[in-house]
Coordinates of C-alpha atoms in Angstrom, one line a residue:
X1 CA 0.0 0.1 0.0
X2 CA 2.7 2.6 0.9
X3 CA 4.6 1.7 -2.0
X4 CA 1.5 2.4 -4.3
X5 CA 1.1 5.6 -2.6
X6 CA 5.1 6.4 -3.3
X7 CA 4.7 5.9 -6.8
X8 CA 1.5 8.2 -6.9
X9 CA 3.5 11.0 -5.2
X10 CA 6.6 10.7 -7.4
X11 CA 4.4 10.5 -10.4
X12 CA 3.0 13.7 -9.4
X13 CA 5.7 15.7 -8.9
X14 CA 7.7 13.9 -12.1
X15 CA 4.9 15.2 -13.9
X16 CA 5.0 18.7 -12.3
X17 CA 8.6 18.9 -13.2
X18 CA 8.4 17.5 -16.9
X19 CA 5.6 20.4 -17.3
X20 CA 8.3 23.0 -16.1
X21 CA 11.0 21.6 -17.9
X22 CA 8.6 21.6 -21.3
X23 CA 7.7 25.2 -20.6
X24 CA 11.2 26.0 -20.5
X25 CA 12.2 24.4 -23.6
X26 CA 9.4 26.3 -25.3
X27 CA 10.2 29.7 -23.9
X28 CA 13.9 29.3 -24.5
X29 CA 14.2 27.2 -28.0
X30 CA 10.5 27.2 -29.6
X31 CA 9.0 30.5 -28.8
X32 CA 10.7 33.5 -30.4
X33 CA 8.6 36.2 -28.5
X34 CA 10.9 36.6 -26.1
X35 CA 14.0 36.4 -27.7
X36 CA 12.8 39.2 -29.9
X37 CA 11.9 41.0 -26.6
X38 CA 15.2 40.7 -25.5
X39 CA 16.8 41.4 -28.5
X40 CA 15.1 44.8 -28.9
X41 CA 18.4 46.6 -29.3
X42 CA 19.4 44.4 -32.4
X43 CA 16.0 43.4 -34.0
X44 CA 13.4 45.9 -34.8
X45 CA 9.5 45.1 -35.5
X46 CA 8.6 47.2 -38.6
X47 CA 4.7 47.5 -39.4
X48 CA 4.2 47.8 -43.2
X49 CA 1.3 49.7 -44.1
X50 CA -0.4 48.4 -47.2
X51 CA -1.3 50.3 -50.0
X52 CA -4.9 51.6 -50.1
X53 CA -7.4 50.3 -53.0
X54 CA -7.5 52.4 -56.1
X55 CA -10.8 53.7 -57.4
X56 CA -12.0 53.5 -60.9
X57 CA -14.8 54.7 -63.1
X58 CA -17.5 52.9 -65.1
X59 CA -15.3 52.5 -68.0
X60 CA -12.4 51.4 -65.9
X61 CA -10.5 54.5 -66.1
X62 CA -8.3 55.1 -63.3
X63 CA -9.6 58.0 -60.8
X64 CA -7.8 57.6 -57.5
X65 CA -4.2 55.8 -57.0
X66 CA -1.4 55.7 -54.8
X67 CA 2.1 57.4 -55.3
X68 CA 4.8 55.9 -53.5
X69 CA 6.5 58.5 -50.4
X70 CA 8.6 58.3 -47.5
X71 CA 7.8 59.6 -44.2
X72 CA 10.7 60.8 -41.6
X73 CA 10.5 59.3 -38.0
X74 CA 12.2 60.8 -35.0
X75 CA 13.0 58.8 -31.6
X76 CA 13.4 61.9 -29.5
X77 CA 16.0 60.6 -26.8
X78 CA 18.2 59.1 -29.6
X79 CA 18.0 62.3 -31.8
X80 CA 21.2 64.0 -31.7
X81 CA 21.9 67.3 -34.1
X82 CA 25.1 69.4 -33.9
X83 CA 23.9 72.2 -36.6
X84 CA 19.9 72.6 -36.1
X85 CA 20.0 75.2 -39.1
X86 CA 21.9 72.8 -41.4
X87 CA 19.4 70.3 -40.7
X88 CA 16.5 72.7 -41.3
X89 CA 18.1 73.6 -44.4
X90 CA 18.6 70.2 -45.6
X91 CA 15.0 69.2 -44.8
X92 CA 13.7 72.8 -46.4
X93 CA 11.9 73.8 -43.2
X94 CA 12.0 76.8 -40.9
X95 CA 13.4 76.7 -37.5
X96 CA 10.1 77.5 -35.6
X97 CA 8.5 74.6 -37.9
X98 CA 11.5 72.2 -36.2
X99 CA 10.8 73.1 -32.8
X100 CA 6.9 72.5 -33.2
X101 CA 7.9 68.9 -34.7
X102 CA 10.5 68.1 -32.1
X103 CA 8.1 69.2 -29.2
X104 CA 5.1 67.0 -30.7
X105 CA 7.5 64.2 -30.9
X106 CA 8.6 64.6 -27.1
X107 CA 5.0 64.9 -26.0
X108 CA 4.0 61.7 -27.8
X109 CA 6.7 59.6 -26.1
X110 CA 10.4 60.4 -25.9
X111 CA 11.6 56.8 -26.4
X112 CA 8.9 55.8 -29.3
X113 CA 9.4 56.9 -32.7
X114 CA 6.8 59.2 -34.1
X115 CA 6.3 61.2 -37.1
X116 CA 8.6 64.0 -38.1
X117 CA 7.9 64.9 -41.7
X118 CA 5.5 63.1 -43.7
X119 CA 5.3 62.7 -47.4
X120 CA 8.9 63.1 -48.8
X121 CA 9.0 62.3 -52.4
X122 CA 11.4 59.7 -53.9
X123 CA 13.7 62.8 -55.1
X124 CA 13.6 64.3 -51.5
X125 CA 14.6 60.7 -50.0
X126 CA 17.3 59.9 -52.6
X127 CA 18.9 63.6 -52.0
X128 CA 19.1 63.2 -48.1
X129 CA 19.2 59.5 -47.5
X130 CA 22.7 59.1 -47.2
X131 CA 23.5 62.5 -45.2
X132 CA 20.5 61.2 -42.5
X133 CA 23.1 58.6 -41.3
X134 CA 24.9 61.5 -39.6
X135 CA 21.7 62.2 -37.6
X136 CA 21.1 59.6 -35.1
X137 CA 17.2 59.1 -34.0
X138 CA 15.9 59.8 -37.5
X139 CA 14.5 57.1 -39.6
X140 CA 12.4 56.6 -42.8
X141 CA 9.3 54.8 -43.2
X142 CA 7.6 54.0 -46.6
X143 CA 4.4 55.3 -47.4
X144 CA 2.0 56.2 -49.9
X145 CA 0.1 59.3 -51.1
X146 CA -3.3 59.3 -52.4
X147 CA -3.2 61.0 -56.1
X148 CA -6.1 62.1 -58.3
X149 CA -6.1 61.8 -62.1
X150 CA -8.5 64.9 -62.3
X151 CA -9.7 67.8 -60.6
X152 CA -13.0 66.5 -59.9
X153 CA -15.3 64.6 -57.5
X154 CA -13.5 66.2 -54.5
X155 CA -16.7 65.7 -51.9
X156 CA -17.8 62.3 -53.6
X157 CA -14.4 60.7 -53.5
X158 CA -13.4 62.3 -49.9
X159 CA -10.2 62.6 -48.4
X160 CA -7.9 60.8 -46.0
X161 CA -6.0 62.4 -43.3
X162 CA -4.0 61.6 -39.9
X163 CA -6.4 59.9 -37.3
X164 CA -7.7 62.0 -34.7
X165 CA -7.0 61.2 -30.8
X166 CA -10.9 60.7 -30.5
X167 CA -11.0 58.2 -33.4
X168 CA -8.1 56.3 -31.9
X169 CA -9.8 55.8 -28.6
X170 CA -13.1 55.2 -30.0
X171 CA -12.0 52.6 -32.6
X172 CA -12.7 49.0 -32.4
X173 CA -9.7 46.7 -32.1
X174 CA -6.3 47.9 -32.3
X175 CA -5.8 48.5 -35.8
X176 CA -4.8 52.2 -36.2
X177 CA -1.8 53.5 -34.4
X178 CA -1.0 57.4 -33.8
X179 CA 0.1 58.8 -37.3
X180 CA -1.9 56.5 -39.5
X181 CA -4.0 57.8 -42.0
X182 CA -8.0 57.0 -42.2
X183 CA -10.6 57.9 -44.5
X184 CA -12.3 61.1 -43.3
X185 CA -15.2 61.9 -45.9
X186 CA -16.9 60.5 -48.8
X187 CA -16.0 56.9 -50.3
X188 CA -12.8 57.1 -48.5
X189 CA -14.7 57.1 -45.1
X190 CA -18.0 54.9 -46.4
X191 CA -15.4 52.1 -47.6
X192 CA -12.7 52.9 -45.0
X193 CA -12.6 48.9 -44.5
X194 CA -12.4 47.5 -48.0
X195 CA -9.7 50.0 -48.8
X196 CA -7.4 50.2 -46.1
X197 CA -6.1 46.4 -46.4
X198 CA -4.2 44.4 -44.0
X199 CA -1.1 45.6 -42.1
X200 CA 2.1 43.4 -42.8
X201 CA 5.1 42.9 -40.0
X202 CA 8.6 42.5 -40.8
X203 CA 11.5 41.7 -38.4
X204 CA 14.9 43.5 -39.4
X205 CA 18.2 43.4 -37.8
X206 CA 20.0 46.6 -37.2
X207 CA 23.4 47.7 -35.4
X208 CA 24.0 49.8 -32.5
X209 CA 23.3 53.1 -34.5
X210 CA 20.0 52.0 -35.8
X211 CA 21.2 51.1 -39.2
X212 CA 19.5 48.2 -41.0
X213 CA 21.4 45.0 -41.6
X214 CA 18.7 42.8 -43.4
X215 CA 16.0 40.8 -42.5
X216 CA 16.0 38.5 -39.2
X217 CA 15.7 34.8 -39.8
X218 CA 15.4 35.2 -43.5
X219 CA 11.5 36.7 -43.1
X220 CA 10.5 33.3 -41.7
X221 CA 8.3 35.2 -39.2
X222 CA 7.6 38.1 -41.5
X223 CA 4.0 38.8 -42.4
X224 CA 3.1 40.4 -46.0
X225 CA 1.0 43.6 -46.1
X226 CA -2.2 43.0 -48.4
X227 CA -3.4 45.8 -50.5
X228 CA -7.0 47.1 -50.0
X229 CA -9.6 46.1 -52.3
X230 CA -10.1 48.4 -55.6
X231 CA -13.6 50.2 -55.9
X232 CA -15.3 50.2 -59.2
X233 CA -17.7 53.1 -59.4
X234 CA -20.8 53.7 -61.9
X235 CA -19.2 57.2 -62.5
X236 CA -18.8 58.2 -66.3
X237 CA -15.7 60.2 -65.8
X238 CA -16.2 62.1 -69.2
X239 CA -19.6 62.9 -68.4
X240 CA -18.7 64.4 -64.7
X241 CA -15.7 66.6 -66.2
X242 CA -18.3 68.0 -68.7
X243 CA -21.0 68.5 -65.8
X244 CA -18.1 70.3 -63.8
X245 CA -17.6 72.7 -66.7
X246 CA -21.4 73.2 -67.1
X247 CA -21.6 74.0 -63.4
X248 CA -18.8 76.7 -63.7
X249 CA -19.5 79.8 -62.0
X250 CA -22.5 78.4 -60.3
X251 CA -23.5 76.9 -56.9
X252 CA -25.7 73.8 -56.9
X253 CA -25.6 70.2 -57.8
X254 CA -26.2 67.8 -60.5
X255 CA -27.0 64.1 -59.9
X256 CA -27.4 61.7 -62.8
X257 CA -28.3 58.1 -62.1
X258 CA -28.8 54.9 -64.2
X259 CA -32.6 54.0 -63.3
X260 CA -32.5 50.4 -63.8
X261 CA -29.4 49.7 -61.2
X262 CA -29.5 53.0 -59.2
X263 CA -25.8 53.4 -60.3
X264 CA -24.8 57.3 -60.0
X265 CA -23.5 58.3 -63.3
X266 CA -22.6 61.9 -62.2
X267 CA -22.6 63.6 -58.9
X268 CA -21.5 67.3 -59.0
X269 CA -21.2 69.6 -55.9
X270 CA -20.6 73.1 -57.1
X271 CA -18.4 75.1 -56.3
X272 CA -15.7 72.4 -55.7
X273 CA -12.1 72.0 -55.3
X274 CA -8.9 69.8 -56.6
X275 CA -8.9 66.7 -54.5
X276 CA -5.3 66.7 -54.8
X277 CA -4.6 69.6 -52.4
X278 CA -5.7 67.8 -49.6
X279 CA -3.5 64.7 -50.5
X280 CA -0.3 66.7 -49.7
X281 CA 1.6 67.3 -46.2
X282 CA 0.4 70.9 -46.3
X283 CA -3.4 69.5 -45.5
X284 CA -4.1 71.7 -42.6
X285 CA -3.3 74.9 -44.3
X286 CA -5.0 74.0 -47.4
X287 CA -8.3 72.6 -45.5
X288 CA -8.3 76.0 -43.7
X289 CA -8.6 77.8 -46.5
X290 CA -11.3 75.6 -48.0
X291 CA -13.2 75.9 -44.8
X292 CA -12.9 79.8 -45.1
X293 CA -14.1 79.9 -48.0
X294 CA -17.5 81.9 -48.5
X295 CA -18.9 79.4 -51.3
X296 CA -18.4 76.4 -49.0
X297 CA -16.5 74.3 -51.4
X298 CA -16.3 71.4 -48.4
X299 CA -20.3 71.3 -48.4
X300 CA -21.4 68.1 -50.3
X301 CA -24.5 69.8 -51.7
X302 CA -26.3 66.7 -53.6
X303 CA -26.4 64.7 -50.0
X304 CA -26.3 67.6 -47.4
X305 CA -28.3 70.5 -49.1
X306 CA -31.9 70.8 -48.5
X307 CA -34.2 72.8 -50.9
X308 CA -38.0 73.3 -51.2
X309 CA -38.5 71.0 -54.3
X310 CA -41.0 73.6 -55.9
X311 CA -43.1 72.6 -58.8
X312 CA -41.0 69.4 -59.3
X313 CA -43.3 68.0 -56.5
X314 CA -46.3 68.1 -58.6
X315 CA -45.6 64.8 -60.2
X316 CA -45.5 63.0 -56.8
X317 CA -48.7 64.9 -56.0
X318 CA -50.3 63.8 -59.0
X319 CA -49.3 60.2 -58.8
X320 CA -50.5 60.1 -55.4
X321 CA -54.0 61.5 -56.5
X322 CA -54.2 59.0 -59.1
X323 CA -53.4 55.8 -57.0
X324 CA -55.9 57.1 -54.2
X325 CA -58.6 57.8 -56.8
X326 CA -59.7 61.3 -55.8
X327 CA -58.8 62.5 -59.6
X328 CA -58.7 60.4 -63.0
X329 CA -56.6 61.5 -66.0
X330 CA -59.0 63.7 -67.4
X331 CA -60.0 65.6 -64.1
X332 CA -60.0 69.3 -64.6
X333 CA -60.3 72.0 -62.1
X334 CA -61.5 75.8 -62.4
X335 CA -59.6 78.4 -60.9
X336 CA -61.8 81.0 -59.2
X337 CA -61.4 81.7 -55.5
X338 CA -57.7 79.9 -55.6
X339 CA -55.1 81.8 -53.4
X340 CA -52.5 81.2 -56.1
X341 CA -51.5 82.6 -59.5
X342 CA -52.1 80.7 -62.6
X343 CA -49.5 79.9 -65.2
X344 CA -51.2 78.1 -67.6
X345 CA -54.0 80.5 -69.0
X346 CA -56.6 78.3 -67.8
X347 CA -55.6 75.5 -69.9
X348 CA -55.3 72.9 -67.1
X349 CA -58.2 70.5 -68.1
X350 CA -56.4 67.4 -67.0
X351 CA -53.7 66.0 -65.5
X352 CA -51.5 66.2 -68.3
X353 CA -51.9 69.6 -68.9
X354 CA -51.4 70.5 -65.2
X355 CA -48.2 69.1 -65.3
X356 CA -47.2 70.4 -69.0
X357 CA -48.1 74.0 -67.8
X358 CA -47.1 73.6 -64.1
X359 CA -50.5 74.9 -63.1
X360 CA -50.4 75.9 -59.6
X361 CA -54.3 76.3 -58.7
X362 CA -54.7 72.6 -60.5
X363 CA -52.4 71.0 -58.1
X364 CA -54.2 73.1 -54.9
X365 CA -57.6 71.3 -55.7
X366 CA -55.3 68.1 -56.1
X367 CA -53.8 68.6 -52.8
X368 CA -57.3 69.4 -51.3
X369 CA -58.9 66.6 -52.5
X370 CA -55.9 64.2 -51.1
X371 CA -56.3 65.9 -47.8
X372 CA -60.1 65.6 -47.5
X373 CA -60.7 61.9 -48.8
X374 CA -62.5 61.0 -45.7
X375 CA -65.9 61.3 -44.1
X376 CA -64.5 63.0 -40.9
X377 CA -66.3 66.0 -39.9
X378 CA -64.0 67.9 -37.7
X379 CA -62.0 70.1 -39.8
X380 CA -58.9 69.8 -37.9
X381 CA -59.1 65.9 -37.7
X382 CA -60.2 65.6 -41.4
X383 CA -57.0 67.9 -42.3
X384 CA -54.7 65.7 -39.9
X385 CA -55.8 62.3 -40.9
X386 CA -55.6 63.2 -44.7
X387 CA -52.2 64.5 -44.0
X388 CA -50.8 61.5 -42.5
X389 CA -52.2 59.3 -45.4
X390 CA -50.4 61.4 -47.9
X391 CA -47.2 61.4 -45.6
X392 CA -47.4 57.6 -45.8
X393 CA -47.6 57.4 -49.4
X394 CA -45.1 60.4 -50.3
X395 CA -42.6 58.6 -47.7
X396 CA -42.2 55.6 -50.2
X397 CA -40.6 57.8 -52.9
X398 CA -38.0 58.3 -50.4
X399 CA -38.8 61.7 -49.2
X400 CA -38.3 62.6 -45.6
X401 CA -36.0 59.8 -44.9
X402 CA -32.3 59.0 -45.9
X403 CA -31.9 57.1 -48.8
X404 CA -29.1 55.0 -47.6
X405 CA -26.6 56.3 -50.3
X406 CA -22.8 55.2 -50.1
X407 CA -21.7 58.8 -49.0
X408 CA -21.6 59.8 -45.3
X409 CA -23.6 62.6 -43.8
X410 CA -26.7 62.2 -45.9
X411 CA -29.6 64.8 -45.0
X412 CA -33.0 63.4 -44.7
X413 CA -34.9 66.2 -45.3
X414 CA -38.5 67.2 -44.0
X415 CA -41.8 65.6 -44.8
X416 CA -44.3 67.1 -42.2
X417 CA -47.3 65.0 -40.5
X418 CA -49.6 66.4 -38.2
X419 CA -47.6 66.2 -35.4
X420 CA -44.8 68.8 -37.0
X421 CA -47.8 71.1 -37.3
X422 CA -49.1 70.3 -33.8
X423 CA -45.6 71.6 -32.5
X424 CA -45.7 74.8 -34.9
X425 CA -49.7 75.9 -34.6
X426 CA -50.8 73.8 -31.4
X427 CA -52.7 70.8 -31.3
X428 CA -56.3 71.5 -33.1
X429 CA -55.2 74.9 -34.2
X430 CA -54.3 74.2 -38.1
X431 CA -56.0 73.2 -41.1
X432 CA -55.6 72.8 -45.0
X433 CA -55.6 76.5 -45.2
X434 CA -52.4 76.2 -43.1
X435 CA -50.5 73.9 -45.2
X436 CA -51.7 74.3 -48.7
X437 CA -48.3 75.6 -49.8
X438 CA -47.3 71.9 -49.5
X439 CA -49.4 71.2 -53.0
X440 CA -47.0 73.0 -55.1
X441 CA -43.6 71.8 -53.4
X442 CA -43.1 74.9 -51.0
X443 CA -44.1 75.4 -47.4
X444 CA -42.0 73.1 -44.8
X445 CA -41.2 70.5 -47.5
X446 CA -37.3 70.0 -47.8
X447 CA -35.5 67.5 -50.2
X448 CA -31.8 67.1 -51.3
X449 CA -30.7 66.8 -54.9
X450 CA -30.3 62.9 -54.7
X451 CA -33.8 62.5 -53.6
X452 CA -35.1 64.4 -56.7
X453 CA -33.0 62.6 -59.0
X454 CA -34.3 59.4 -57.5
X455 CA -37.7 60.5 -58.1
X456 CA -36.8 61.2 -61.5
X457 CA -35.5 57.4 -61.8
X458 CA -38.6 56.3 -60.2
X459 CA -40.8 57.5 -62.8
X460 CA -38.2 56.7 -65.4
X461 CA -38.9 53.0 -64.0
X462 CA -42.6 53.4 -63.8
X463 CA -42.9 52.7 -59.9
X464 CA -39.5 51.4 -58.4
X465 CA -36.0 52.0 -57.4
X466 CA -32.9 50.8 -56.5
X467 CA -30.9 52.9 -53.6
X468 CA -28.4 55.2 -55.4
X469 CA -24.9 54.5 -55.1
X470 CA -21.7 55.3 -56.1
X471 CA -19.8 52.2 -56.2
X472 CA -21.2 49.4 -58.4
X473 CA -18.2 46.6 -57.4
X474 CA -16.1 46.0 -54.5
X475 CA -12.8 44.2 -55.2
X476 CA -14.4 43.4 -58.9
X477 CA -16.8 44.8 -61.1
X478 CA -20.5 44.5 -60.9
X479 CA -20.2 43.5 -57.3
X480 CA -21.9 46.0 -55.0
X481 CA -23.2 45.9 -51.3
X482 CA -25.9 43.8 -51.0
X483 CA -28.3 46.3 -50.0
X484 CA -28.1 48.1 -53.4
X485 CA -29.5 45.2 -55.0
X486 CA -33.0 45.5 -53.1
X487 CA -35.7 46.8 -55.3
X488 CA -37.9 49.3 -53.6
X489 CA -41.6 49.8 -54.6
X490 CA -43.3 52.9 -54.1
X491 CA -47.0 51.3 -54.3
X492 CA -47.9 53.5 -57.4
X493 CA -49.5 51.4 -60.0
X494 CA -47.6 51.6 -63.5
X495 CA -50.5 52.9 -65.6
X496 CA -50.4 56.1 -63.5
X497 CA -47.0 56.8 -64.8
X498 CA -48.1 56.8 -68.1
X499 CA -50.7 59.7 -67.4
X500 CA -48.0 62.2 -66.0
X501 CA -45.1 61.1 -68.3
X502 CA -47.1 62.9 -71.4
X503 CA -47.0 65.9 -69.5
X504 CA -43.5 65.9 -68.9
X505 CA -42.9 65.4 -72.2
X506 CA -45.0 68.6 -73.2
X507 CA -43.4 70.5 -70.5
X508 CA -39.8 70.0 -72.5
X509 CA -41.1 70.5 -76.0
X510 CA -44.0 72.8 -75.4
X511 CA -44.3 74.0 -72.1
X512 CA -42.1 75.5 -69.1
X513 CA -38.6 74.6 -70.8
X514 CA -36.9 77.4 -72.6
X515 CA -36.9 76.6 -76.3
X516 CA -33.2 76.6 -76.9
X517 CA -33.0 74.1 -74.4
X518 CA -34.8 71.6 -76.3
X519 CA -32.8 68.4 -77.8
X520 CA -33.4 67.3 -81.4
X521 CA -33.5 63.6 -81.6
X522 CA -34.1 62.8 -78.1
X523 CA -37.4 62.9 -76.7
X524 CA -36.8 63.8 -73.0
X525 CA -39.6 63.7 -70.1
X526 CA -38.9 66.8 -67.5
X527 CA -40.4 69.0 -65.0
X528 CA -39.0 72.2 -64.2
X529 CA -39.0 74.0 -60.7
X530 CA -38.6 77.2 -58.7
X531 CA -37.7 77.0 -55.3
X532 CA -38.3 79.8 -53.0
X533 CA -35.3 81.6 -51.4
X534 CA -36.0 84.6 -49.5
X535 CA -32.3 86.1 -49.3
X536 CA -31.7 86.2 -53.0
X537 CA -32.9 85.0 -56.4
X538 CA -35.1 81.6 -56.2
X539 CA -33.3 78.5 -56.9
X540 CA -33.6 76.8 -60.4
X541 CA -34.6 73.1 -60.0
X542 CA -35.1 70.8 -63.1
X543 CA -35.6 67.0 -63.3
X544 CA -35.6 64.6 -66.4
X545 CA -35.1 61.1 -67.8
X546 CA -34.5 60.1 -71.5
X547 CA -35.3 58.5 -73.8
X548 CA -38.7 58.8 -72.5
X549 CA -39.8 55.4 -73.7
X550 CA -36.6 53.4 -72.5
X551 CA -34.8 55.6 -69.9
X552 CA -31.3 55.1 -69.5
X553 CA -30.4 58.2 -67.6
X554 CA -32.2 59.8 -64.9
X555 CA -31.2 63.6 -63.5
X556 CA -31.8 66.2 -61.3
X557 CA -29.9 69.8 -61.7
X558 CA -30.0 72.7 -59.3
X559 CA -28.7 76.0 -59.6
X560 CA -28.7 78.2 -56.7
X561 CA -30.1 81.9 -57.4
X562 CA -31.2 80.7 -61.0
X563 CA -34.5 81.6 -60.5
X564 CA -36.3 79.7 -63.3
X565 CA -36.0 75.9 -63.7
X566 CA -36.4 76.0 -67.4
X567 CA -33.8 78.8 -67.8
X568 CA -31.0 77.8 -66.0
X569 CA -31.4 73.9 -64.6
X570 CA -33.0 72.5 -67.8
X571 CA -30.3 73.5 -70.1
X572 CA -27.7 71.9 -67.7
X573 CA -29.8 68.7 -67.6
X574 CA -30.4 68.5 -71.2
X575 CA -26.9 68.9 -72.6
X576 CA -25.9 66.3 -70.1
X577 CA -28.4 63.8 -71.4
X578 CA -27.1 64.7 -75.0
X579 CA -23.8 64.0 -74.2
X580 CA -24.5 60.6 -72.4
X581 CA -26.8 59.1 -75.0
X582 CA -25.1 60.6 -78.2
X583 CA -21.6 60.6 -76.9
X584 CA -21.2 64.4 -78.5
X585 CA -22.5 67.9 -78.0
X586 CA -24.8 69.3 -81.1
X587 CA -26.5 72.2 -79.6
X588 CA -23.4 74.4 -79.5
X589 CA -25.5 77.5 -78.8
X590 CA -27.1 76.2 -75.7
X591 CA -23.7 75.0 -74.3
X592 CA -21.8 78.1 -75.0
X593 CA -25.1 80.0 -73.2
X594 CA -24.5 77.8 -70.1
X595 CA -20.8 77.6 -69.8
X596 CA -20.6 81.3 -69.8
X597 CA -23.7 82.1 -67.4
X598 CA -22.4 83.2 -64.1
X599 CA -25.2 82.8 -61.2
X600 CA -22.6 83.3 -58.5
X601 CA -23.8 85.5 -55.4
X602 CA -22.1 88.5 -54.7
X603 CA -20.0 88.0 -51.5
X604 CA -19.5 90.9 -49.0
X605 CA -16.5 92.7 -48.7
X606 CA -14.4 92.0 -45.9
X607 CA -13.4 94.9 -43.6
X608 CA -11.7 95.1 -40.6
X609 CA -13.8 94.3 -37.4
X610 CA -14.7 97.1 -34.8
X611 CA -14.8 96.2 -31.2
X612 CA -18.6 97.3 -31.1
X613 CA -21.9 95.7 -30.4
X614 CA -23.4 94.3 -33.3
X615 CA -26.4 96.3 -35.1
X616 CA -29.2 94.2 -35.5
X617 CA -30.8 96.4 -38.3
X618 CA -27.8 95.2 -40.4
X619 CA -28.7 93.2 -43.5
X620 CA -28.1 89.3 -42.7
X621 CA -25.2 87.5 -44.3
X622 CA -25.7 86.8 -47.8
X623 CA -23.8 83.4 -47.8
X624 CA -26.5 81.9 -45.9
X625 CA -28.0 80.5 -49.0
X626 CA -24.9 78.6 -49.7
X627 CA -25.2 76.6 -46.4
X628 CA -27.6 73.9 -45.6
X629 CA -31.1 75.3 -45.5
X630 CA -33.5 75.2 -42.6
X631 CA -37.3 74.9 -42.2
X632 CA -38.4 77.8 -43.9
X633 CA -40.3 80.3 -41.3
X634 CA -41.3 83.1 -44.1
X635 CA -44.5 83.4 -45.3
X636 CA -45.6 81.6 -48.4
X637 CA -45.8 83.3 -51.6
X638 CA -48.6 82.4 -53.9
X639 CA -46.6 83.6 -56.8
X640 CA -44.3 81.1 -57.0
X641 CA -44.2 77.5 -58.4
X642 CA -43.3 77.0 -62.1

């Protein structure tokens, strides 16, 4: 019995001893991590940053690519500089800049390398590489610079810049480190996970002076960096640049969509800037200049600016009324007693005529029928019930909500319901007479240019849409994110679209569009709009699609301060339709007119500010129309609406 216990005890301690011996063998022979840690003076762990994915247009033309550059890092406690002025001259920097960079490096860490000078070109690197051996504590790191083939699409592409402290603290996992670059706006931000790739790690040997002596263990423990995925967009780069030229000297937006896929063909935010200026080491200085520009070039108008849709909204009103059965295609209305001016000479005796001549009294009556299509006797309750039913149908067109485009900061706009007006007027203190301006797209309605381009695509498709998106393929062509393959229905029967489309064709060929803007050989279905603007000339809007019978392009153009939709926005849209369908511009007279037309608002002259109290009687800032519009408080003007 005792012998058995002795064997158990010996066996137990023997097992423990064997475990310790095996662990020591593993740590000292098999596991390299402690060896690497103890050899930190001779073995350096180098993180390799992968190239970001490139971006292409729909025809595989390169839009964004990477140019190799070099970053200069400094480890403060190792840094030894005998002649600071000579060092500054070598790097082409000023002494105050040197002091600022060194202080920032010391604040981060005295013993860890941190960024000193970013994005040195290959030429600069070759010029100073050998000389830098005389300056201990400094080392080079290979990096890349985002480069843009053309000065276009700045707000859509976005930019990359150094990650902020707040972003570092909020990140999930530990992918990013201080000094890393990250997408901050546009596609660069939205597709950051796909574009950034996967980091690599190399272990290299170095001597006591920090000079690299080759890879450690022949790269046995190294992992290769994996480049980010390429993005293939639906953008037609030639059409995009042509749209840029047409929007020169104008403030506004252009959005063109391929109706059957939802792919965005062209997206212009005017005025814009050359994206290359935010891809240099002078980022902060250039960004500050753009941010202080009174025309707000950093403001991405297609998805962030909000306007009243004006008469373009009459299309949705007509479709909603036809679907609910409160009117038929041949319904006509008299104009007597209507608090709106008539632009159609009393010719609106049908839905088609009402749209063709953009008749305000006609759509006042249409909206009134929609609201009071119930048996409720109480005026307030009837108005609230009808408004909410109207809101439910209109929201299916994407109005009053975010569409989900693959760009950050999309504004949802405003589509009022009974609760909205209860807050403004008080519960049971409003009725149809307080909200009738909605009938012609004015009042409290707010939309973005992207939404109106999507409305044009919905009508082109006779009732459905795919969420508009810039990227048509991730990693390969025709491979969008799954959410952009979902078909959205509006609930409007296709036959009702055949009622309004002839009116849209009539508006272009013999209605509210100026004659010079009409295109030979292309049947365009369109609708003009004028969006009220209290602080200057009204904004010009036009939405359209073509060819009318088998649409391949749907478009919305907004020209701020352009006044009439048919004379400012419509010519831009029609020229782009002609260029896209025919591949050339035949209407040279129209092209010359638009390119030379200037709708830029005058900016106030800057004068030195005096230390006095502000004068409330002075005129308000004229730049306000360029920023995001807010829900209007001014009284509705019955004369508007073409």
